[in-house]
CSV table of C-alpha atoms and ligand atoms in Angstrom, one decimal:
chain,number,residue,atom,x,y,z
A,1,UNK,CA,8.5,-1.6,-13.2
A,2,UNK,CA,9.5,-4.2,-15.4
A,3,UNK,CA,6.0,-7.2,-16.0
A,4,UNK,CA,6.2,-10.7,-14.0
A,5,UNK,CA,8.7,-9.6,-10.6
A,6,UNK,CA,7.8,-11.5,-7.5
A,7,UNK,CA,6.5,-8.9,-4.7
A,8,UNK,CA,6.2,-10.1,-1.5
A,9,UNK,CA,3.6,-7.1,0.6
A,10,UNK,CA,3.9,-7.4,4.3
A,11,UNK,CA,0.5,-5.8,5.7
A,12,UNK,CA,-1.1,-6.5,3.0
A,13,UNK,CA,-4.6,-6.7,4.1
A,14,UNK,CA,-4.9,-3.9,6.0
A,15,UNK,CA,-6.1,-0.2,4.1
A,16,UNK,CA,-2.7,0.5,1.5
A,17,UNK,CA,-2.0,-3.1,1.8
A,18,UNK,CA,-5.1,-4.5,-0.2
A,19,UNK,CA,-4.8,-1.1,-3.0
A,20,UNK,CA,-0.9,-1.8,-3.2
A,21,UNK,CA,-1.5,-5.7,-3.5
A,22,UNK,CA,-4.3,-5.1,-6.7
A,23,UNK,CA,-2.5,-2.7,-8.1
A,24,UNK,CA,0.7,-5.1,-8.8
A,25,UNK,CA,-1.1,-7.4,-9.6
A,26,UNK,CA,-3.0,-5.2,-12.4
A,27,UNK,CA,0.9,-4.2,-13.8
A,28,UNK,CA,1.4,-8.1,-14.2
A,29,UNK,CA,3.1,-9.1,-11.4
A,30,UNK,CA,3.3,-11.5,-8.5
A,31,UNK,CA,2.3,-11.3,-5.4
A,32,UNK,CA,2.3,-12.6,-2.1
A,33,UNK,CA,0.5,-10.9,1.1
A,34,UNK,CA,1.3,-11.4,4.4
A,35,UNK,CA,-0.8,-10.3,6.9
A,36,UNK,CA,-1.7,-11.2,11.1
A,37,UNK,CA,-5.0,-9.9,10.5
A,38,UNK,CA,-4.6,-8.4,14.0
A,39,UNK,CA,-6.3,-4.9,12.0
A,40,UNK,CA,-5.7,-6.0,9.0
A,41,UNK,CA,-9.1,-8.2,7.1
A,42,UNK,CA,-10.0,-10.6,4.3
A,43,UNK,CA,-12.6,-8.8,2.9
A,44,UNK,CA,-10.0,-6.1,2.0
A,45,UNK,CA,-8.7,-8.7,-0.3
A,46,UNK,CA,-11.4,-11.2,-1.3
A,47,UNK,CA,-12.3,-9.8,-5.0
A,48,UNK,CA,-8.2,-11.1,-5.2
A,49,UNK,CA,-8.0,-14.5,-3.7
A,50,UNK,CA,-9.1,-15.5,-7.5
A,51,UNK,CA,-6.2,-14.6,-9.1
A,52,UNK,CA,-4.0,-17.6,-9.4
A,53,UNK,CA,-0.9,-15.2,-9.1
A,54,UNK,CA,-1.9,-14.0,-5.8
A,55,UNK,CA,-1.2,-15.9,-2.3
A,56,UNK,CA,-1.7,-15.2,1.3
A,57,UNK,CA,0.3,-16.4,4.2
A,58,UNK,CA,-1.1,-15.5,8.0
A,59,UNK,CA,2.2,-14.8,9.6
A,60,UNK,CA,3.4,-12.3,12.5
A,61,UNK,CA,6.6,-10.2,11.4
A,62,UNK,CA,8.5,-9.9,14.2
A,63,UNK,CA,9.0,-13.8,13.4
A,64,UNK,CA,11.9,-15.2,11.4
A,65,UNK,CA,10.0,-15.5,7.7
A,66,UNK,CA,12.1,-17.7,5.4
A,67,UNK,CA,10.7,-17.6,1.7
A,68,UNK,CA,11.8,-15.8,-2.2
A,69,UNK,CA,11.2,-12.6,-3.4
A,70,UNK,CA,12.6,-9.8,-5.8
A,71,UNK,CA,11.3,-6.8,-3.9
A,72,UNK,CA,9.6,-6.7,-0.5
A,73,UNK,CA,6.9,-3.7,0.8
A,74,UNK,CA,7.0,-3.4,4.2
A,75,UNK,CA,3.4,-2.0,5.5
A,76,UNK,CA,3.4,-4.5,8.5
A,77,UNK,CA,2.5,-2.2,11.3
A,78,UNK,CA,-1.3,-0.5,13.1
A,79,UNK,CA,-1.6,2.3,11.8
A,80,UNK,CA,-4.3,4.6,13.3
A,81,UNK,CA,-3.6,5.6,17.0
A,82,UNK,CA,-6.6,3.7,18.5
A,83,UNK,CA,-4.4,0.3,17.3
A,84,UNK,CA,-1.1,1.0,17.5
A,85,UNK,CA,-2.1,2.4,21.1
A,86,UNK,CA,-4.1,-1.1,22.2
A,87,UNK,CA,-0.1,-3.1,22.6
A,88,UNK,CA,2.4,-0.1,22.5
A,89,UNK,CA,4.5,-3.4,23.4
A,90,UNK,CA,3.7,-5.1,20.4
A,91,UNK,CA,4.0,-2.3,17.9
A,92,UNK,CA,6.9,-1.5,18.4
A,93,UNK,CA,8.2,-4.8,18.4
A,94,UNK,CA,6.5,-5.0,15.2
A,95,UNK,CA,8.4,-2.2,14.3
A,96,UNK,CA,11.6,-3.1,15.1
A,97,UNK,CA,11.4,-6.8,14.7
A,98,UNK,CA,9.4,-6.8,12.6
A,99,UNK,CA,11.8,-4.6,10.1
A,100,UNK,CA,14.8,-6.4,11.3
A,101,UNK,CA,13.2,-10.2,9.7
A,102,UNK,CA,11.7,-8.2,6.6
A,103,UNK,CA,15.7,-6.3,6.4
A,104,UNK,CA,17.2,-9.4,7.2
A,105,UNK,CA,14.7,-11.4,4.2
A,106,UNK,CA,15.9,-8.5,1.6
A,107,UNK,CA,19.2,-9.0,2.2
A,108,UNK,CA,19.5,-13.4,2.2
A,109,UNK,CA,17.2,-13.1,-1.3
A,110,UNK,CA,19.3,-9.7,-2.6
A,111,UNK,CA,15.7,-8.1,-2.9
A,112,UNK,CA,15.2,-4.3,-2.8
A,113,UNK,CA,12.8,-3.1,-0.2
A,114,UNK,CA,10.4,-0.2,0.8
A,115,UNK,CA,9.2,0.9,4.4
A,116,UNK,CA,6.3,2.5,4.6
A,117,UNK,CA,6.9,5.5,7.7
A,118,UNK,CA,5.3,8.0,8.4
A,119,UNK,CA,4.5,12.0,9.4
A,120,UNK,CA,4.8,10.9,12.9
A,121,UNK,CA,8.4,10.7,12.4
A,122,UNK,CA,8.2,14.6,13.0
A,123,UNK,CA,6.1,14.1,16.1
A,124,UNK,CA,4.3,17.7,17.2
A,125,UNK,CA,6.3,19.9,14.2
A,126,UNK,CA,8.2,22.7,15.0
A,127,UNK,CA,8.6,23.9,11.5
A,128,UNK,CA,6.1,23.9,8.7
A,129,UNK,CA,5.3,22.8,5.9
A,130,UNK,CA,7.3,19.2,7.0
A,131,UNK,CA,10.4,18.6,4.5
A,132,UNK,CA,12.8,15.5,4.7
A,133,UNK,CA,15.9,17.1,6.4
A,134,UNK,CA,13.8,18.3,9.6
A,135,UNK,CA,14.0,15.9,12.2
A,136,UNK,CA,11.4,15.7,13.9
A,137,UNK,CA,9.8,17.0,17.6
A,138,UNK,CA,8.6,13.1,19.4
A,139,UNK,CA,8.6,12.6,23.0
A,140,UNK,CA,10.1,9.9,23.1
A,141,UNK,CA,8.1,8.7,26.1
A,142,UNK,CA,4.8,9.1,25.3
A,143,UNK,CA,1.3,7.5,24.3
A,144,UNK,CA,2.0,8.1,21.1
A,145,UNK,CA,6.5,7.1,20.9
A,146,UNK,CA,5.0,3.4,20.2
A,147,UNK,CA,4.4,4.0,16.9
A,148,UNK,CA,7.0,7.4,16.0
A,149,UNK,CA,9.6,5.9,17.5
A,150,UNK,CA,9.2,2.4,16.1
A,151,UNK,CA,8.9,4.1,12.9
A,152,UNK,CA,12.5,6.3,13.8
A,153,UNK,CA,14.1,3.1,14.9
A,154,UNK,CA,12.7,1.3,11.9
A,155,UNK,CA,14.3,3.8,9.2
A,156,UNK,CA,17.9,3.8,11.6
A,157,UNK,CA,18.0,0.0,10.2
A,158,UNK,CA,17.5,0.6,6.7
A,159,UNK,CA,20.1,3.1,6.0
A,160,UNK,CA,22.4,1.0,8.4
A,161,UNK,CA,21.7,-2.2,6.4
A,162,UNK,CA,22.2,-0.1,3.1
A,163,UNK,CA,25.2,1.5,4.4
A,164,UNK,CA,26.9,-1.7,5.9
A,165,UNK,CA,25.5,-4.6,3.9
A,166,UNK,CA,24.8,-2.1,-0.2
A,167,UNK,CA,20.8,-3.0,1.0
A,168,UNK,CA,18.5,-1.4,-2.0
A,169,UNK,CA,16.5,0.7,0.1
A,170,UNK,CA,13.0,3.0,0.1
A,171,UNK,CA,12.4,5.1,2.5
A,172,UNK,CA,8.3,6.5,1.9
A,173,UNK,CA,7.3,9.2,4.6
A,174,UNK,CA,4.1,8.2,4.4
A,175,UNK,CA,1.0,11.7,5.4
A,176,UNK,CA,-2.9,11.0,6.6
A,177,UNK,CA,-4.1,8.8,3.7
A,178,UNK,CA,-7.8,7.8,2.9
A,179,UNK,CA,-9.9,6.3,1.0
A,180,UNK,CA,-11.8,3.0,0.1
A,181,UNK,CA,-10.6,-0.3,3.0
A,182,UNK,CA,-9.7,2.5,6.1
A,183,UNK,CA,-11.1,-0.2,8.8
A,184,UNK,CA,-14.8,1.5,10.1
A,185,UNK,CA,-14.2,1.2,13.9
A,186,UNK,CA,-9.9,2.2,14.1
A,187,UNK,CA,-10.4,5.7,15.0
A,188,UNK,CA,-8.7,7.5,11.8
A,189,UNK,CA,-10.1,11.2,11.5
A,190,UNK,CA,-11.9,10.4,8.3
A,191,UNK,CA,-13.6,7.0,8.5
A,192,UNK,CA,-14.6,8.7,11.8
A,193,UNK,CA,-16.1,11.1,10.8
A,194,UNK,CA,-17.7,9.1,7.4
A,195,UNK,CA,-18.9,7.3,9.8
A,196,UNK,CA,-21.1,9.1,12.1
A,197,UNK,CA,-22.4,11.3,9.5
A,198,UNK,CA,-23.6,8.9,7.7
A,199,UNK,CA,-25.2,7.1,11.0
A,200,UNK,CA,-26.6,11.0,12.3
A,201,UNK,CA,-24.7,10.8,15.0
A,202,UNK,CA,-22.2,13.8,16.3
A,203,UNK,CA,-19.7,14.3,15.2
A,204,UNK,CA,-16.4,14.4,17.4
A,205,UNK,CA,-14.1,16.7,17.2
A,206,UNK,CA,-11.5,16.3,19.5
A,207,UNK,CA,-9.7,20.0,20.7
A,208,UNK,CA,-10.5,23.0,19.3
A,209,UNK,CA,-11.0,21.1,15.6
A,210,UNK,CA,-8.0,23.9,14.7
A,211,UNK,CA,-5.8,21.4,14.1
A,212,UNK,CA,-4.4,20.8,10.2
A,213,UNK,CA,-3.6,17.4,8.3
A,214,UNK,CA,-3.2,17.2,4.6
A,215,UNK,CA,-5.4,14.0,3.5
A,216,UNK,CA,-4.1,12.6,0.3
A,217,UNK,CA,-6.8,10.0,-1.5
A,218,UNK,CA,-5.1,5.8,-1.5
A,219,UNK,CA,-4.9,5.9,-5.5
A,220,UNK,CA,-2.3,9.0,-5.9
A,221,UNK,CA,-0.5,6.7,-3.0
A,222,UNK,CA,-0.5,4.1,-4.7
A,223,UNK,CA,0.8,5.5,-8.0
A,224,UNK,CA,4.3,7.1,-5.9
A,225,UNK,CA,4.6,3.9,-4.3
A,226,UNK,CA,5.0,2.5,-7.4
A,227,UNK,CA,7.2,5.2,-8.7
A,228,UNK,CA,8.9,4.9,-5.0
A,229,UNK,CA,9.8,1.2,-6.1
A,230,UNK,CA,10.8,1.5,-9.6
A,231,UNK,CA,13.0,5.1,-8.8
A,232,UNK,CA,16.7,4.5,-9.7
A,233,UNK,CA,18.5,2.5,-6.9
A,234,UNK,CA,20.6,5.8,-6.3
A,235,UNK,CA,17.5,7.3,-4.5
A,236,UNK,CA,16.8,5.9,-1.7
A,237,UNK,CA,14.9,8.7,0.8
A,238,UNK,CA,13.2,9.1,2.9
A,239,UNK,CA,11.3,11.4,1.1
A,240,UNK,CA,6.9,12.7,1.8
A,241,UNK,CA,4.4,11.1,0.4
A,242,UNK,CA,1.2,13.3,0.9
A,243,UNK,CA,-1.1,15.7,0.0
A,244,UNK,CA,0.9,18.8,0.6
A,245,UNK,CA,-3.5,20.5,0.9
A,246,UNK,CA,-3.8,21.8,3.9
A,247,UNK,CA,-7.3,21.4,6.3
A,248,UNK,CA,-8.2,22.4,9.7
A,249,UNK,CA,-10.0,19.2,11.3
A,250,UNK,CA,-13.5,21.2,12.0
A,251,UNK,CA,-13.3,22.2,8.0
A,252,UNK,CA,-13.5,18.7,7.6
A,253,UNK,CA,-16.0,17.9,9.9
A,254,UNK,CA,-17.6,20.4,7.9
A,255,UNK,CA,-17.2,19.2,4.7
A,256,UNK,CA,-18.2,15.6,5.5
A,257,UNK,CA,-21.5,16.6,7.0
A,258,UNK,CA,-22.1,18.4,3.8
A,259,UNK,CA,-21.7,16.1,1.4
A,260,UNK,CA,-23.6,13.2,3.3
A,261,UNK,CA,-26.8,15.8,4.1
A,262,UNK,CA,-26.2,14.5,7.8
A,263,UNK,CA,-27.8,16.0,10.6
A,264,UNK,CA,-24.8,15.2,13.0
A,265,UNK,CA,-24.0,17.6,15.7
A,266,UNK,CA,-20.4,18.3,16.6
A,267,UNK,CA,-19.5,17.2,19.9
A,268,UNK,CA,-15.8,18.4,21.4
A,269,UNK,CA,-14.2,16.4,22.8
A,270,UNK,CA,-11.0,16.8,24.7
A,271,UNK,CA,-8.4,17.2,22.7
A,272,UNK,CA,-5.0,13.2,22.5
A,273,UNK,CA,-2.2,13.6,24.3
A,274,UNK,CA,1.1,14.6,22.2
A,275,UNK,CA,-1.3,15.3,19.3
A,276,UNK,CA,0.0,17.4,16.5
A,277,UNK,CA,-0.9,21.3,16.2
A,278,UNK,CA,0.0,21.0,12.2
A,279,UNK,CA,1.4,18.4,10.0
A,280,UNK,CA,1.8,19.2,6.2
A,281,UNK,CA,4.0,17.5,3.6
A,282,UNK,CA,6.3,19.4,2.0
A,283,UNK,CA,6.2,17.2,-1.3
A,284,UNK,CA,9.0,18.7,-3.5
A,285,UNK,CA,11.7,16.3,-3.2
A,286,UNK,CA,8.6,13.6,-4.8
A,287,UNK,CA,7.4,16.5,-7.6
A,288,UNK,CA,11.8,16.3,-8.6
A,289,UNK,CA,12.4,12.9,-8.2
A,290,UNK,CA,9.6,11.2,-8.7
A,291,UNK,CA,7.2,13.6,-11.3
A,292,UNK,CA,4.9,12.7,-8.8
A,293,UNK,CA,2.2,15.0,-7.8
A,294,UNK,CA,-1.4,13.7,-6.2
A,295,UNK,CA,-4.2,15.0,-8.7
A,296,UNK,CA,-7.6,14.0,-5.9
A,297,UNK,CA,-8.5,17.3,-4.4
A,298,UNK,CA,-10.4,16.1,-1.1
A,299,UNK,CA,-13.9,16.4,-2.1
A,300,UNK,CA,-13.2,13.8,-5.5
A,301,UNK,CA,-11.7,11.4,-3.3
A,302,UNK,CA,-14.1,11.3,-0.2
A,303,UNK,CA,-17.2,9.8,-3.2
A,304,UNK,CA,-15.9,6.8,-3.1
A,305,UNK,CA,-15.1,6.9,0.3
A,306,UNK,CA,-18.8,8.1,1.7
A,307,UNK,CA,-19.7,5.7,-1.0
A,308,UNK,CA,-17.3,2.7,0.6
A,309,UNK,CA,-18.8,3.2,4.0
A,310,UNK,CA,-22.5,3.3,2.9
A,311,UNK,CA,-22.8,0.1,1.3
A,312,UNK,CA,-20.5,-1.8,4.3
A,313,UNK,CA,-23.0,0.4,6.8
A,314,UNK,CA,-26.5,-0.9,4.5
A,315,UNK,CA,-24.9,-4.1,3.8
A,316,UNK,CA,-23.6,-4.7,7.6
A,317,UNK,CA,-20.9,-6.4,6.5
A,318,UNK,CA,-18.2,-7.0,9.1
A,319,UNK,CA,-15.4,-4.0,8.7
A,320,UNK,CA,-12.7,-5.1,11.0
A,321,UNK,CA,-13.2,-5.5,15.0
A,322,UNK,CA,-17.1,-4.7,14.9
B,401,NAD,P1,-3.0,-1.3,8.2
B,401,NAD,O1,-3.4,-0.6,9.7
B,401,NAD,O2,-5.0,-0.4,7.7
B,401,NAD,O3,-2.6,-2.3,7.8
B,401,NAD,C1,-1.7,-2.6,8.8
B,401,NAD,C2,-1.8,-4.3,8.0
B,401,NAD,O4,-0.3,-4.4,9.0
B,401,NAD,C3,-2.6,-5.2,8.6
B,401,NAD,O5,-3.8,-5.5,7.3
B,401,NAD,C4,-2.3,-5.9,10.2
B,401,NAD,O6,-3.4,-6.9,9.7
B,401,NAD,C5,-1.2,-6.2,9.7
B,401,NAD,N1,0.0,-6.1,10.9
B,401,NAD,C6,0.2,-5.7,11.9
B,401,NAD,N2,0.9,-5.9,12.4
B,401,NAD,C7,1.7,-7.2,12.4
B,401,NAD,C8,2.3,-7.8,12.1
B,401,NAD,N3,3.1,-7.5,13.6
B,401,NAD,N4,2.9,-8.6,11.0
B,401,NAD,C9,1.6,-9.1,10.0
B,401,NAD,N5,0.5,-8.0,10.0
B,401,NAD,C10,0.8,-7.0,10.5
B,401,NAD,O7,-2.9,0.6,8.2
B,401,NAD,P2,-2.2,1.7,6.9
B,401,NAD,O8,-2.9,2.4,6.8
B,401,NAD,O9,-3.2,0.4,6.1
B,401,NAD,O10,-1.1,1.9,6.7
B,401,NAD,C11,-0.1,0.3,6.3
B,401,NAD,C12,1.4,0.9,6.9
B,401,NAD,O11,1.9,3.0,6.4
B,401,NAD,C13,1.5,1.6,8.0
B,401,NAD,O12,3.1,1.3,8.3
B,401,NAD,C14,1.7,2.7,8.9
B,401,NAD,O13,2.6,3.4,9.6
B,401,NAD,C15,2.0,3.3,7.3
B,401,NAD,N6,1.3,4.3,6.9
B,401,NAD,C16,-0.3,4.9,7.2
B,401,NAD,C17,-0.5,6.2,7.0
B,401,NAD,C18,-2.0,5.8,6.3
B,401,NAD,O14,-2.8,7.5,6.0
B,401,NAD,N7,-2.5,4.8,5.9
B,401,NAD,C19,0.2,6.9,6.9
B,401,NAD,C20,1.3,7.3,7.8
B,401,NAD,C21,1.9,5.6,7.8
B,402,UDP,N1,15.3,-13.5,8.7
B,402,UDP,C1,14.4,-13.9,8.2
B,402,UDP,N2,14.5,-14.7,6.7
B,402,UDP,C2,15.4,-14.8,5.7
B,402,UDP,C3,16.8,-14.4,6.7
B,402,UDP,C4,17.2,-13.8,8.1
B,402,UDP,O1,14.0,-13.8,9.0
B,402,UDP,O2,15.2,-15.1,4.9
B,402,UDP,C5,15.5,-12.7,9.5
B,402,UDP,C6,16.6,-13.9,11.1
B,402,UDP,O3,15.5,-13.6,11.8
B,402,UDP,C7,18.4,-12.4,11.7
B,402,UDP,C8,17.2,-11.2,11.0
B,402,UDP,O4,16.6,-11.1,10.0
B,402,UDP,O5,18.1,-12.9,12.8
B,402,UDP,C9,18.3,-10.3,10.4
B,402,UDP,O6,19.1,-11.1,10.4
B,402,UDP,P1,20.6,-10.8,9.3
B,402,UDP,O7,21.2,-12.3,8.6
B,402,UDP,O8,20.8,-9.7,9.0
B,402,UDP,O9,21.8,-10.7,10.5
B,402,UDP,P2,22.1,-12.1,11.6
B,402,UDP,O10,21.0,-12.0,12.6
B,402,UDP,O11,20.7,-13.2,11.2
B,402,UDP,O12,23.3,-12.6,11.7
B,403,UDP,N1,-9.6,13.9,15.0
B,403,UDP,C1,-10.8,14.4,15.7
B,403,UDP,N2,-12.3,13.8,15.8
B,403,UDP,C2,-11.8,11.6,15.9
B,403,UDP,C3,-10.8,11.4,15.7
B,403,UDP,C4,-9.4,12.2,15.1
B,403,UDP,O1,-11.2,15.3,16.1
B,403,UDP,O2,-13.6,11.6,15.4
B,403,UDP,C5,-9.3,15.0,15.3
B,403,UDP,C6,-6.8,14.2,15.5
B,403,UDP,O3,-7.0,14.1,17.4
B,403,UDP,C7,-5.6,14.6,15.3
B,403,UDP,C8,-6.7,14.6,13.8
B,403,UDP,O4,-7.7,14.6,13.4
B,403,UDP,O5,-5.9,15.8,15.6
B,403,UDP,C9,-6.2,13.5,12.8
B,403,UDP,O6,-6.7,12.4,13.6
B,403,UDP,P1,-6.0,10.4,12.9
B,403,UDP,O7,-6.3,10.0,14.1
B,403,UDP,O8,-6.8,10.5,11.6
B,403,UDP,O9,-4.1,11.2,12.1
B,403,UDP,P2,-3.6,11.2,13.0
B,403,UDP,O10,-3.0,12.1,14.5
B,403,UDP,O11,-2.3,10.1,13.4
B,403,UDP,O12,-3.0,11.8,12.2
């Protein structure tokens, strides 16, 4: 990426957005962070605020936005099941109306635009591991549909703006990612287990814990975002981004319990509706086209993540919706 370009990052105060804003500034770019603080927080971007090349705007992307920019990263959307199911209509609006507005903006200013799509477009997958050619198995009227179908429709819009208006697009399907700046109470498995373990409270395992996920450390994912945006215009995706090493959720609980030296007991809770049984990305396309492969093993990435939550807990720092 040439230095000194202008980037708009929607959802820039969220978990992934905050890491992305920092990386873009470190690369010598100018960043406009757009966020309505629905699930993100200023604390995530506090350290960037003194940088004269960083600007923040409180804005909800379901409403039109008229600014100038060279590149757009569209990350705005609640990402954890608890948050996206809290106001499901707003979740669909953010994915769909938000995408239309950001695509309309990209069209007007001729910006390149990146969509943070998700492995959830594959639903509860019938093939394993998931490759990009798989169309998915999504319940269109289930509790996860506001997110899954919203993100699927956003992909449709991105491809139609590309075909119809010649927009430069990049669609990335992100698999479970973890790291510092995750919200403590957003219900995602890594943050839940770490916080429960650090407090020596019961670790809440949903179902029997045999369901699987693969976990990517945030720094690896941000490397992939930058490489995706930097790739030739012909490469538009969709491209899977994630770490293919697969763990059962029970195994994750044991690793976190071990690493924190916690005395927490495992507590079995019912499995939520439409919870995918297994998930693991096939990342051959990303390896081939982006020359990217995640390099952080789970235990290595969990260390700074645990330290982050230890700091938050010990200082009683407000970490979103507490
Ligand atoms: P997050 O909840 O931490 O961040 C989302 C950000 O978007 C928050 O700052 C929130 O306030 C903001 N936002 C929500 N609705 C908005 C709106 N209408 N207008 C403006 N801002 C709005 O989640 P995250 O984990 O950082 O996820 C970022 C993106 O990546 C999301 O689009 C998510 O779907 C996608 N994604 C994340 C993961 C993951 O594992 N973290 C996996 C797949 C996809
Ligand atoms: N839009 C925006 N900022 C812009 C240009 C457009 O927010 O700089 C929004 C606007 O709300 C519009 C939508 O993007 O309705 C889609 O724009 P497009 O030009 O594709 O279609 P329009 O509805 O304007 O015909
Ligand atoms: N999960 C769990 N206990 C928790 C939170 C989540 O067992 O406290 C399980 C959840 O049922 C799912 C997996 O962990 O099978 C990943 O959940 P998360 O919400 O992090 O992400 P997603 O289901 O969207 O992949």
